[in-house]
Short mmCIF file of C-alpha atoms and ligand atoms in Angstrom, two decimals:
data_model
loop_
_atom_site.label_atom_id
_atom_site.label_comp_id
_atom_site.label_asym_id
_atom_site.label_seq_id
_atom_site.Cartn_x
_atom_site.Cartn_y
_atom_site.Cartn_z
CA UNK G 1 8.51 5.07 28.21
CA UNK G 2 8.32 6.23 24.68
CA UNK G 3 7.71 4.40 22.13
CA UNK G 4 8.69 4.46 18.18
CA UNK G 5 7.47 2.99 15.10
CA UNK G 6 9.25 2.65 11.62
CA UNK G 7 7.97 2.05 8.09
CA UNK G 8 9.97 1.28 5.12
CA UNK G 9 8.06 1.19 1.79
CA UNK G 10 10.28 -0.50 -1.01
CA UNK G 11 9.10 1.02 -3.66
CA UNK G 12 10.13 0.42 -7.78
CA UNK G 13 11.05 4.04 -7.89
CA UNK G 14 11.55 5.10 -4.03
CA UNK G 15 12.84 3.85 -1.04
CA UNK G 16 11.26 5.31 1.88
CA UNK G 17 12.44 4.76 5.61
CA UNK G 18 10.24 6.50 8.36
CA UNK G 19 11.25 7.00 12.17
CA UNK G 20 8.04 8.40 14.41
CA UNK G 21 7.61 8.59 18.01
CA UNK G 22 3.95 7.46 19.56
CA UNK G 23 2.43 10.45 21.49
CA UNK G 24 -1.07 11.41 23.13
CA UNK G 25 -2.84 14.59 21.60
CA UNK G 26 -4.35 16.58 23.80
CA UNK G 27 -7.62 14.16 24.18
CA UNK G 28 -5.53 11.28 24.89
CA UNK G 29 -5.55 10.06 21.43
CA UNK G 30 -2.19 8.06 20.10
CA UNK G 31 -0.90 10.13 17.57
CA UNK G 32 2.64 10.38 15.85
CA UNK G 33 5.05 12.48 15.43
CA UNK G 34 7.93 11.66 12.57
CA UNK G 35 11.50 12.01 14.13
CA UNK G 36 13.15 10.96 10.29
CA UNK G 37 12.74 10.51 7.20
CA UNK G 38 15.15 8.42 4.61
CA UNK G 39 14.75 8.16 0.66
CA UNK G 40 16.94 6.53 -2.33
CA UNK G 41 16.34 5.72 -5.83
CA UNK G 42 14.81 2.09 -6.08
CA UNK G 43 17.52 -0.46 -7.04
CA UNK G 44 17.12 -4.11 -7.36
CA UNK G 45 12.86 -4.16 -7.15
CA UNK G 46 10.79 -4.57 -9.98
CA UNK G 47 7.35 -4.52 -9.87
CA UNK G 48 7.38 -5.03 -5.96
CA UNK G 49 9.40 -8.11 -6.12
CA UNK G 50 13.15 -8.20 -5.30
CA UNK G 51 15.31 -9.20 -8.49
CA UNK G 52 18.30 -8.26 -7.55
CA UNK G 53 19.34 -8.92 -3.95
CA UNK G 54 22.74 -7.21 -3.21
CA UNK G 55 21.51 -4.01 -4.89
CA UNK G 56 18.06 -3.75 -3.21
CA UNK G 57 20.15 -3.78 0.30
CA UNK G 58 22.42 -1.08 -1.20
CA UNK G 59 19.20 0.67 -1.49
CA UNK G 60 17.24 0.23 1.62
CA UNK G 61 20.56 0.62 3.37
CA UNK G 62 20.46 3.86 1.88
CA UNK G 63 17.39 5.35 2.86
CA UNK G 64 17.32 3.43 6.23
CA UNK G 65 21.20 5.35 6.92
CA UNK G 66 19.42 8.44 6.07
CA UNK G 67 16.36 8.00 8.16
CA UNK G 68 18.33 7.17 11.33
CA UNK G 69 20.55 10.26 10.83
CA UNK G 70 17.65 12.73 10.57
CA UNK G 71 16.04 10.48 13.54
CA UNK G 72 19.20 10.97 15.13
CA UNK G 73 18.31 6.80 16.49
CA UNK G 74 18.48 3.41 15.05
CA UNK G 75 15.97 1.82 12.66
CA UNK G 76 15.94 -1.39 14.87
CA UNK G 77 12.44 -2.15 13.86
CA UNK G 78 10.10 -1.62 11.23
CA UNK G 79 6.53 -1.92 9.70
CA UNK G 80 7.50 -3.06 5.64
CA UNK G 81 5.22 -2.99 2.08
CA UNK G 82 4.51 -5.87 0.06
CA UNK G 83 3.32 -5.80 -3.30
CA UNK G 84 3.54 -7.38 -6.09
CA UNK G 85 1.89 -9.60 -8.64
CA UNK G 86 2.36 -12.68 -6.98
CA UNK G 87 -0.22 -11.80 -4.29
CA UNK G 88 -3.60 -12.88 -4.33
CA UNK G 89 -6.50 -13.07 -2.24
CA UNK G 90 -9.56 -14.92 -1.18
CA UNK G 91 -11.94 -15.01 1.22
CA UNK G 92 -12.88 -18.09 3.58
CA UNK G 93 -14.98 -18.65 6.52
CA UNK G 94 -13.71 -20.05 10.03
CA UNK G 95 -15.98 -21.35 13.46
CA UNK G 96 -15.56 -21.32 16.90
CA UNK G 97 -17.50 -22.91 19.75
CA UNK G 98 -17.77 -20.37 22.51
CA UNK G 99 -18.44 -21.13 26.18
CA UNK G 100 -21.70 -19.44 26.88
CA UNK G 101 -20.64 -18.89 30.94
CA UNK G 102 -17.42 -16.53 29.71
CA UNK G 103 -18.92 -15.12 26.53
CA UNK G 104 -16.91 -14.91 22.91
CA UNK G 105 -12.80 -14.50 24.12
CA UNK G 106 -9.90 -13.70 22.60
CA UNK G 107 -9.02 -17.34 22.11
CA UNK G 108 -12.67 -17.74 20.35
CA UNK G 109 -11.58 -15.56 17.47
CA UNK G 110 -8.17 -16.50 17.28
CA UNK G 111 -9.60 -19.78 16.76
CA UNK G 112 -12.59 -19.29 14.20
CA UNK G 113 -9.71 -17.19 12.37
CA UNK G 114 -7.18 -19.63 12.37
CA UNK G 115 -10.06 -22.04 10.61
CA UNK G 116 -10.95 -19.40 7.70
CA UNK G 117 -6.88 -19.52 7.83
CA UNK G 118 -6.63 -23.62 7.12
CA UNK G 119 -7.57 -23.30 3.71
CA UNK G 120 -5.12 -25.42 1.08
CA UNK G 121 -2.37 -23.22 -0.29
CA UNK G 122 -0.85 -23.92 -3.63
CA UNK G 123 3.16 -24.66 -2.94
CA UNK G 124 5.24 -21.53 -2.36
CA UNK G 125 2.77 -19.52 -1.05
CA UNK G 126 2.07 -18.16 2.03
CA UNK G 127 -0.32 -16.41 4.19
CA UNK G 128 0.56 -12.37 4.88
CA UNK G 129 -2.94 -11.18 6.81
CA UNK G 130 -5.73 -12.95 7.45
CA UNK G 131 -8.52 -9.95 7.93
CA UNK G 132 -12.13 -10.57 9.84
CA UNK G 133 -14.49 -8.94 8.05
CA UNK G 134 -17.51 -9.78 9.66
CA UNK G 135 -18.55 -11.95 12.92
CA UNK G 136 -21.73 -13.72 13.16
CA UNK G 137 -22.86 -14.64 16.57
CA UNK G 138 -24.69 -17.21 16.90
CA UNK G 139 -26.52 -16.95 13.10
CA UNK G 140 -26.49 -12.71 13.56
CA UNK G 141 -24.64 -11.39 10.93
CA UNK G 142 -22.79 -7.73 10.71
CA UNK G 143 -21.11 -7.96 14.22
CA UNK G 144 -17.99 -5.60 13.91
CA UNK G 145 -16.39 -6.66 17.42
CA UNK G 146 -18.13 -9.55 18.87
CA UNK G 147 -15.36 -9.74 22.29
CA UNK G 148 -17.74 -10.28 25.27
CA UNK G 149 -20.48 -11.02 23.58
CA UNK G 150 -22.44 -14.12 25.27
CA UNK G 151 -22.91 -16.59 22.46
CA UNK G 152 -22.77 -20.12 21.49
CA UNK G 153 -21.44 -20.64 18.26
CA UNK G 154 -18.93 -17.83 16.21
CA UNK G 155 -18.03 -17.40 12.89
CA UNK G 156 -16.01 -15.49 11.02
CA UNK G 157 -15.38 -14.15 7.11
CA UNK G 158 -12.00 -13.49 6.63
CA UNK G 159 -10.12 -12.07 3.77
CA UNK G 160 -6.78 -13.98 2.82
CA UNK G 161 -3.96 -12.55 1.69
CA UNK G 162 -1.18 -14.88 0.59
CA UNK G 163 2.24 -14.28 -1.22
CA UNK G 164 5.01 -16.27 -2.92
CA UNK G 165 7.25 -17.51 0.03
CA UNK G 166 10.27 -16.68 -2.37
CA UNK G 167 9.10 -13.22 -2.72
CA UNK G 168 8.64 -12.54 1.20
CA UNK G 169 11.94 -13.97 2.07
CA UNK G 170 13.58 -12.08 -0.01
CA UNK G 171 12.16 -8.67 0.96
CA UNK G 172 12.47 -10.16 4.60
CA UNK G 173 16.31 -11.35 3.77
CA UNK G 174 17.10 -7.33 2.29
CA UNK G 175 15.44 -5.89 5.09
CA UNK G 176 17.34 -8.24 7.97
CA UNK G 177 20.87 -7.89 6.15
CA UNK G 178 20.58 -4.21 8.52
CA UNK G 179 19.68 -5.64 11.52
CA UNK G 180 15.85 -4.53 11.35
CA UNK G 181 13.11 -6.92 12.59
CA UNK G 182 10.21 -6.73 10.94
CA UNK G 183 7.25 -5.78 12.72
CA UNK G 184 5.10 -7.08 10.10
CA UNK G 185 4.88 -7.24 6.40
CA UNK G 186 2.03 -5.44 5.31
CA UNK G 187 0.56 -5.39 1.83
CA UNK G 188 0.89 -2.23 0.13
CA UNK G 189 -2.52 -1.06 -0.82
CA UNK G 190 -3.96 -1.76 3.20
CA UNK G 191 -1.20 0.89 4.51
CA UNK G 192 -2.44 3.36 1.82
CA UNK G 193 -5.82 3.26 3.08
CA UNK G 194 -4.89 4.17 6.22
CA UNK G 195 -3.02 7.34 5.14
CA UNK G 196 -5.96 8.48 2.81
CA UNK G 197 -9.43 7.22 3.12
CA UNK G 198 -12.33 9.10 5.14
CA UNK G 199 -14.25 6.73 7.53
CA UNK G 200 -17.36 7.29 5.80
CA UNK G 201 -16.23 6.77 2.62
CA UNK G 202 -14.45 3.36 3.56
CA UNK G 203 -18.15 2.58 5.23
CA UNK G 204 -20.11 4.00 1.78
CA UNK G 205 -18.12 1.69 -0.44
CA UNK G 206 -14.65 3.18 -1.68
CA UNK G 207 -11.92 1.85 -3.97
CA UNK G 208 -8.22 3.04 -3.19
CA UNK G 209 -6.22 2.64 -6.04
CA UNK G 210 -2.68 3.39 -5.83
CA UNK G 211 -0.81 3.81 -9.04
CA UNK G 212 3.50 3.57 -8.22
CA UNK G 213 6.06 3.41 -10.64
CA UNK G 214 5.64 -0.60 -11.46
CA UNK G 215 2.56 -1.82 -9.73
CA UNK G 216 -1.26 -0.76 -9.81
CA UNK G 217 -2.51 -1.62 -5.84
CA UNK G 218 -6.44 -1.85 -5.71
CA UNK G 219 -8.16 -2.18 -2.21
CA UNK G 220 -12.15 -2.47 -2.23
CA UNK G 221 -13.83 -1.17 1.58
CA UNK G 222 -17.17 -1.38 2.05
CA UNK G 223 -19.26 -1.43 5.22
CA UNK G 224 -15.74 -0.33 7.27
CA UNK G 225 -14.30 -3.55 6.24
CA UNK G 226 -11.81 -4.67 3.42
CA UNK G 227 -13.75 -7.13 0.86
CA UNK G 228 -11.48 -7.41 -1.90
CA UNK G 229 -7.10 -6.60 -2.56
CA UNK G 230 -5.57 -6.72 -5.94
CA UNK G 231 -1.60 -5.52 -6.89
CA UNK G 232 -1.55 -5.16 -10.95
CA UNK G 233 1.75 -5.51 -13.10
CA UNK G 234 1.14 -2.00 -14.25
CA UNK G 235 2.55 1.49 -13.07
CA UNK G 236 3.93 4.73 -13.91
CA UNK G 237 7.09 3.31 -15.11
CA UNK G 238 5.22 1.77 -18.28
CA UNK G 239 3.58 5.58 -19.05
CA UNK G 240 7.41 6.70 -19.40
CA UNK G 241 8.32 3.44 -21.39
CA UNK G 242 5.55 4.55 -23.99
CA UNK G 243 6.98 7.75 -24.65
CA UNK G 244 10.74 6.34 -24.67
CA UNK G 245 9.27 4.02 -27.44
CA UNK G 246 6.94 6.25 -29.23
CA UNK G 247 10.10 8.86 -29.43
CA UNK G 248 13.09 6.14 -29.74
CA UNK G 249 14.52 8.41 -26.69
CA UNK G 250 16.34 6.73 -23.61
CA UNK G 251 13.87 5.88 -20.59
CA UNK G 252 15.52 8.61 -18.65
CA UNK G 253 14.87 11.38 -20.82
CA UNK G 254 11.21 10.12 -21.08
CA UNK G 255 10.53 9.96 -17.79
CA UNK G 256 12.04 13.85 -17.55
CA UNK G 257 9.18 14.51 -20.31
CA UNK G 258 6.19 12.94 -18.18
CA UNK G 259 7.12 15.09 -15.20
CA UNK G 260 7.60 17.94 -17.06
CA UNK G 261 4.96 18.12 -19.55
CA UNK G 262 3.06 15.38 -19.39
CA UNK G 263 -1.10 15.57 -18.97
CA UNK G 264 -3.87 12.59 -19.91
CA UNK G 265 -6.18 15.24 -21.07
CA UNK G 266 -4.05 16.50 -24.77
CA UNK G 267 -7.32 18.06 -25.94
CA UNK G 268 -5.93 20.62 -23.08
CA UNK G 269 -2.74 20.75 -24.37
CA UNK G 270 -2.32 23.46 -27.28
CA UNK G 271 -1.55 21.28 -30.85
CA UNK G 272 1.57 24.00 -31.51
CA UNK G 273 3.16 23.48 -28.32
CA UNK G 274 6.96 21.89 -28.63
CA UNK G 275 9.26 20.64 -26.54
CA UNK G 276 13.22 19.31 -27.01
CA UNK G 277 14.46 16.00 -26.10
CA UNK G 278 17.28 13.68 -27.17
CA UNK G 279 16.95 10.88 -28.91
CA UNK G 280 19.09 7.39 -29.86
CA UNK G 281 20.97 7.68 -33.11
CA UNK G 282 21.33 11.43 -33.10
CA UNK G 283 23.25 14.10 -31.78
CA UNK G 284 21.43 16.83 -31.75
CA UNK G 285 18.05 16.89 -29.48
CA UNK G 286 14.72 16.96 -31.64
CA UNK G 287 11.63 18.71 -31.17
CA UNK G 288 8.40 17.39 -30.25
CA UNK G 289 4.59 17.85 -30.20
CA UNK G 290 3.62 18.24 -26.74
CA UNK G 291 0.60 17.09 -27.89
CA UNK G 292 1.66 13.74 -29.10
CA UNK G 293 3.23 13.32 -26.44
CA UNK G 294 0.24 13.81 -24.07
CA UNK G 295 -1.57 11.60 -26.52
CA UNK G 296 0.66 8.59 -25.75
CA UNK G 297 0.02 8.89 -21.94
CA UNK G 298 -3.54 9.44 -22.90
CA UNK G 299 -3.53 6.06 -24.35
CA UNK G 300 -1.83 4.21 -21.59
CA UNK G 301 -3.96 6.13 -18.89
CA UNK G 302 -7.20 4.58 -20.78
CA UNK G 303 -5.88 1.27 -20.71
CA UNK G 304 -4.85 1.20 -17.08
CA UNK G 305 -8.72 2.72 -15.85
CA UNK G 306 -9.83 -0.21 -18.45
CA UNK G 307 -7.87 -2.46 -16.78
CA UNK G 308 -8.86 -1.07 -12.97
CA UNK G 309 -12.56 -1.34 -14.18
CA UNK G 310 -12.11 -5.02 -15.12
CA UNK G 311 -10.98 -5.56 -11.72
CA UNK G 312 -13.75 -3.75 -10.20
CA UNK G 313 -16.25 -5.26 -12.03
CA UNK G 314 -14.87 -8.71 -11.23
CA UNK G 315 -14.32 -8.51 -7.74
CA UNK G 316 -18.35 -7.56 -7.49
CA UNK G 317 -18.16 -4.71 -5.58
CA UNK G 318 -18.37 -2.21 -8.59
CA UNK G 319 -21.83 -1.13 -8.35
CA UNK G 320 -21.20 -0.51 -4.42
CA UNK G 321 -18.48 1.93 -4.65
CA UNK G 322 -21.03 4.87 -4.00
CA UNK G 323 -17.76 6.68 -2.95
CA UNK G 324 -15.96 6.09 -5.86
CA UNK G 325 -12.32 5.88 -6.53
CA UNK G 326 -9.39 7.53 -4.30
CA UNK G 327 -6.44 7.60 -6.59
CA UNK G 328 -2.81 7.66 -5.05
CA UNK G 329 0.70 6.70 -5.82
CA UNK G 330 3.01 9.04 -7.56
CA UNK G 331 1.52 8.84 -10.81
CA UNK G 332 -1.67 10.11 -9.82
CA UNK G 333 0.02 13.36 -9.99
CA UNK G 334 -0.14 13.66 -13.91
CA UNK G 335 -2.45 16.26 -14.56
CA UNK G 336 -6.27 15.21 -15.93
CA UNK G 337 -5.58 11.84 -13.59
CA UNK G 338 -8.73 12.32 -11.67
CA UNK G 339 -11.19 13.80 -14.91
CA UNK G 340 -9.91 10.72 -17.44
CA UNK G 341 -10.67 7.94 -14.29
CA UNK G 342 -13.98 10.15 -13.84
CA UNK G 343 -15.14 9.65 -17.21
CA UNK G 344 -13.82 6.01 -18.11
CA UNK G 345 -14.95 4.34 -14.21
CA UNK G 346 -18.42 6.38 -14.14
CA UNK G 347 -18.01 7.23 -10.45
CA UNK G 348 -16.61 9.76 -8.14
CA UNK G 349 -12.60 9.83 -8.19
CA UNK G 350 -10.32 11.80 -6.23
CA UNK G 351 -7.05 12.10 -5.37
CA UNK G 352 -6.02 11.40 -2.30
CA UNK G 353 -2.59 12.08 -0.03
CA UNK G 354 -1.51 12.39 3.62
CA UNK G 355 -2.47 15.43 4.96
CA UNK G 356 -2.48 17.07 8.41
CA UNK G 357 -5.90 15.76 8.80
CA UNK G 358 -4.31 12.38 9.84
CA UNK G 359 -3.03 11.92 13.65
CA UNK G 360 0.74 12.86 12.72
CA UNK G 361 2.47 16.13 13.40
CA UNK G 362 5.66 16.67 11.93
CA UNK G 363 3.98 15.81 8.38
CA UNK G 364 6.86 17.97 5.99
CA UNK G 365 4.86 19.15 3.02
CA UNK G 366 7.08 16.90 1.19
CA UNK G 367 5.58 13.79 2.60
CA UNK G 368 2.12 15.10 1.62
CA UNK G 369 2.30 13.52 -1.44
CA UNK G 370 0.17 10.75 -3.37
CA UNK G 371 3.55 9.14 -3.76
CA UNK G 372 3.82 8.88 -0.05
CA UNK G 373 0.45 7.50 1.31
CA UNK G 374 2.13 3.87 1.47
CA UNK G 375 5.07 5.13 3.40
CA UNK G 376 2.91 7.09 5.61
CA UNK G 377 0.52 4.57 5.98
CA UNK G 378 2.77 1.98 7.17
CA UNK G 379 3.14 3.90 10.41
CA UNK G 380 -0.32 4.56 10.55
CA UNK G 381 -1.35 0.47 10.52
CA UNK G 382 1.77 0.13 12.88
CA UNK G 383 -0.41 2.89 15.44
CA UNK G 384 -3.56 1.00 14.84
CA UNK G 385 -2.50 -2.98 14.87
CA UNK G 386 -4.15 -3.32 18.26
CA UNK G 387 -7.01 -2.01 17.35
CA UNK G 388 -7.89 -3.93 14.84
CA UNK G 389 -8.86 -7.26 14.73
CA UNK G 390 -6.27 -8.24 12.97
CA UNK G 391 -4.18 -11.82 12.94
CA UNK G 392 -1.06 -11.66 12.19
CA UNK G 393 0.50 -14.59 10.18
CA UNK G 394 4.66 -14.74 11.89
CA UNK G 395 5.89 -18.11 10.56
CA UNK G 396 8.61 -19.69 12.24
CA UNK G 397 11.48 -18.87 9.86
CA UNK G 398 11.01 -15.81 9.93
CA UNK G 399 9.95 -13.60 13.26
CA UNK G 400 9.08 -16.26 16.18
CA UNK G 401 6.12 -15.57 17.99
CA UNK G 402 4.12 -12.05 17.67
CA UNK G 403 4.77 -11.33 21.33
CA UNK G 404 8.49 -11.97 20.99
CA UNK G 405 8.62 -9.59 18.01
CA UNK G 406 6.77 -6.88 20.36
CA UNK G 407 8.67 -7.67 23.48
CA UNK G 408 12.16 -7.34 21.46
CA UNK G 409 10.76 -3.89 19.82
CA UNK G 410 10.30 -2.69 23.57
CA UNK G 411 13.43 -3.78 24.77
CA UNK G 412 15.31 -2.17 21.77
CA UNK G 413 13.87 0.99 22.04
CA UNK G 414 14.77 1.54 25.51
CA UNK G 415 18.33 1.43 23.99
CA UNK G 416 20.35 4.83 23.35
CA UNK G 417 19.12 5.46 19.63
N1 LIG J 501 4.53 14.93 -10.47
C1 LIG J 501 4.38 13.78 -11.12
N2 LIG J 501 3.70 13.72 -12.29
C2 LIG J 501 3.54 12.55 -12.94
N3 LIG J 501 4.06 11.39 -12.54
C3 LIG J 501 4.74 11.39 -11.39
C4 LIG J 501 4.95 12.56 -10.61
N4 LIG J 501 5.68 12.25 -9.53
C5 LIG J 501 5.92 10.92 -9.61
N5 LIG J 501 5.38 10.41 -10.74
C6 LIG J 501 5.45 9.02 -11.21
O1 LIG J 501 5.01 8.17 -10.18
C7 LIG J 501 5.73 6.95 -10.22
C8 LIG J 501 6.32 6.68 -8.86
O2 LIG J 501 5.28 6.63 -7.92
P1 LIG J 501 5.52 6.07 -6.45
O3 LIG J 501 6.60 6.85 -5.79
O4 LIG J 501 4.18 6.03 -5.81
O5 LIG J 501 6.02 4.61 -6.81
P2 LIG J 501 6.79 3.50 -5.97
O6 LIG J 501 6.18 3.46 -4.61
O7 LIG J 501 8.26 3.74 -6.02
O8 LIG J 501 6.48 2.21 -6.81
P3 LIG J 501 5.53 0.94 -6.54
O9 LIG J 501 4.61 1.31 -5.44
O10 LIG J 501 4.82 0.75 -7.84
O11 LIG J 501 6.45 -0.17 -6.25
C9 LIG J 501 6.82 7.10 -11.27
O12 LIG J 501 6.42 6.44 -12.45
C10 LIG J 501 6.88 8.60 -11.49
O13 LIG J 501 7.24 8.92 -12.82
MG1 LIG J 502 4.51 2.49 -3.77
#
């Protein structure tokens, strides 16, 4: 029986529904292969958070409509980002006994998770993953997959990710109105991961920082495990903003200018060079220094790396990133990105996409984008939930029971698409 998986990232900019069918390569491996792929201009999201309900379903219904077409089947179920600033993080620790005759079960870990899990939440708030970092067996520490193990005593350090209950329900609510289940919600910056970090890097101690259109998603790996998640309230959106100001031009026209001519390196950027653009109040378009121009998103660039270097510094880990930075998101695409993070972070930075290196054929060049390493990702952590060690937080209200959730996926897609 085959098997599909479906992502939708709701993006501020994008909307980005993804149909793929689970195959075996050659070696047996699970790989994918995308059937569709579904996009529409963000409406109703800011900043990760729906503010506008009817709209954002316009939207999603959208891409989803388009996605199914190209698919040629039915988005009945699907793997879906969260972001946004009302996300936080923290890490607790949890304990099992374990009976020495059997060795550390499934039940063991469930258990020692579900105590890192009991911690007190402030109200609203919810838990989206709760991640095992590291087991320790019986006082030995750095145990990656402790199943089997004979043992007395387990622990666990988890990392916490909770959200504003508002904010879930309403990306769960926009996402139901179509008849999609959600698979799982899955915070934004732990799908990109999957789409563009290198094993050794996320084992050297790697940052992936994925710059959108309204949020700034930070994920700190170290030692093959995730120590430390952050979503910021800044994206590319705010670059464009700068310019609309520093030119009293409409947002639209600004954003044209970024794409066109933008660069956060204007020493690069020749001081005669001019370009044309409208502006409020006047009829006829005016003319511009390029250069300016690049200065402005030279200034906002700065303050965002300051701002990313704050958070690295606070969460600890800085001085371990001996892989640096991986920049992604769409706005990691403006030239001098990579040389201005370089210089301001003091540390390796590159940029990093889905490529044909990953275990997906079908992979349109289109989709090998920075802006797409959520969207792609999605699937990816979809292909790899089993694998991981991974507890998934379904409360009541809103998917049942994680085996109901799987057994209705496998039901559906035995369905006619
Ligand atoms: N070629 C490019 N050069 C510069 N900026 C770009 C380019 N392509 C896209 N961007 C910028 O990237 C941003 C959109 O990125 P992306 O598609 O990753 O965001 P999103 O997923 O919709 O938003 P978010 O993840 O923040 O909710 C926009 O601000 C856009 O202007
Ligand atoms: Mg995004």
């Amino acid at each position: 029986m085959e098997e599909f998986i479906s992502a939708i990232d709701i993006g501020t900019t994008k909307i980005c529904a993804l149909v793929a069918a689970v195959t075996h390569d050659s070696l047996g491996n699970l790989t994918l292969r995308i059937l569709g792929e579904g996009q529409s201009a963000s409406r109703g999201i800011r900043r990760g958070v729906v503010v506008n309900v009817s709209e954002a379903i316009a939207a999603i219904g959208e891409a989803v409509e388009k996605a199914e077409s190209d698919a040629g089947r039915a988005l009945t179920s699907a793997y879906v980002g969260v972001a946004g600033s009302h996300i936080s993080t923290l890490n607790s620790k949890g304990v099992s006994p374990v009976d020495a005759r059997h060795g550390v079960t499934n039940q063991d870990m469930q258990r020692a998770l579900e105590g890192a899990r009991a911690v007190a939440l402030p109200q609203n708030t919810e838990v989206i993953h709760t991640i095992a970092r590291e087991w320790v067996v019986d006082g030995q520490p750095h145990i990656q997959h402790p199943l089997g193990m004979s043992a007395y005593r387990l622990e666990v350090d988890a990392h916490i990710v909770t959200g504003s209950t508002t904010a879930i329900n309403n990306i769960t609510q926009c996402v139901r109105a179509h008849d999609i289940e959600i698979d799982e919600l899955v915070l934004e910056p732990l799908a990109a991961n999957e789409a563009v970090l290198r094993p050794e890097e996320r084992r050297m101690g790697v940052a992936v920082v994925d710059i959108g259109g309204g949020t700034t998603d930070l994920a700190i790996f170290l030692d093959d495990g995730l120590c430390h998640t952050r979503v910021l309230d800044v994206g590319g959106n705010h670059f464009s903003h700068d310019i609309a100001v520093g030119l009293h031009a409409p947002e639209e026209t600004a954003e044209e200018l970024k794409l066109r001519y933008g660069s956060v390196l204007p020493e690069r950027v020749p001081e005669d060079d001019r370009v044309w653009a409208a502006v409020f109040g006047e009829k006829a378009e005016r003319s511009f220094s390029r250069h300016f121009i690049c200065q402005i998103l030279a200034h906002r660039a700065s303050e965002t790396f300051e701002i990313i270097q704050d958070q690295l510094q606070e969460s600890g880990y800085y001085e371990r990133l001996s892989a640096g930075v991986v920049l992604t998101g769409g706005c990691s695409l403006l030239p001098g990105m990579t040389e201005l993070g370089r210089s301001i972070l003091g540390m390796p930075v590159r940029i990093g996409a889905p490529s044909n290196r990953l275990p997906i054929t079908g992979l349109s060049r289109h989709l090998q984008s920075p802006a797409y390493s959520t969207s792609i990702g999605l699937l990816l952590w979809g292909l790899h939930e089993d694998a991981r060690k991974i507890r998934r937080e379904t409360p009541k209200h809103r998917g049942g029971a994680e085996w109901m959730g799987r057994a209705m996926r496998a039901l559906k897609n035995l369905l006619p698409g």
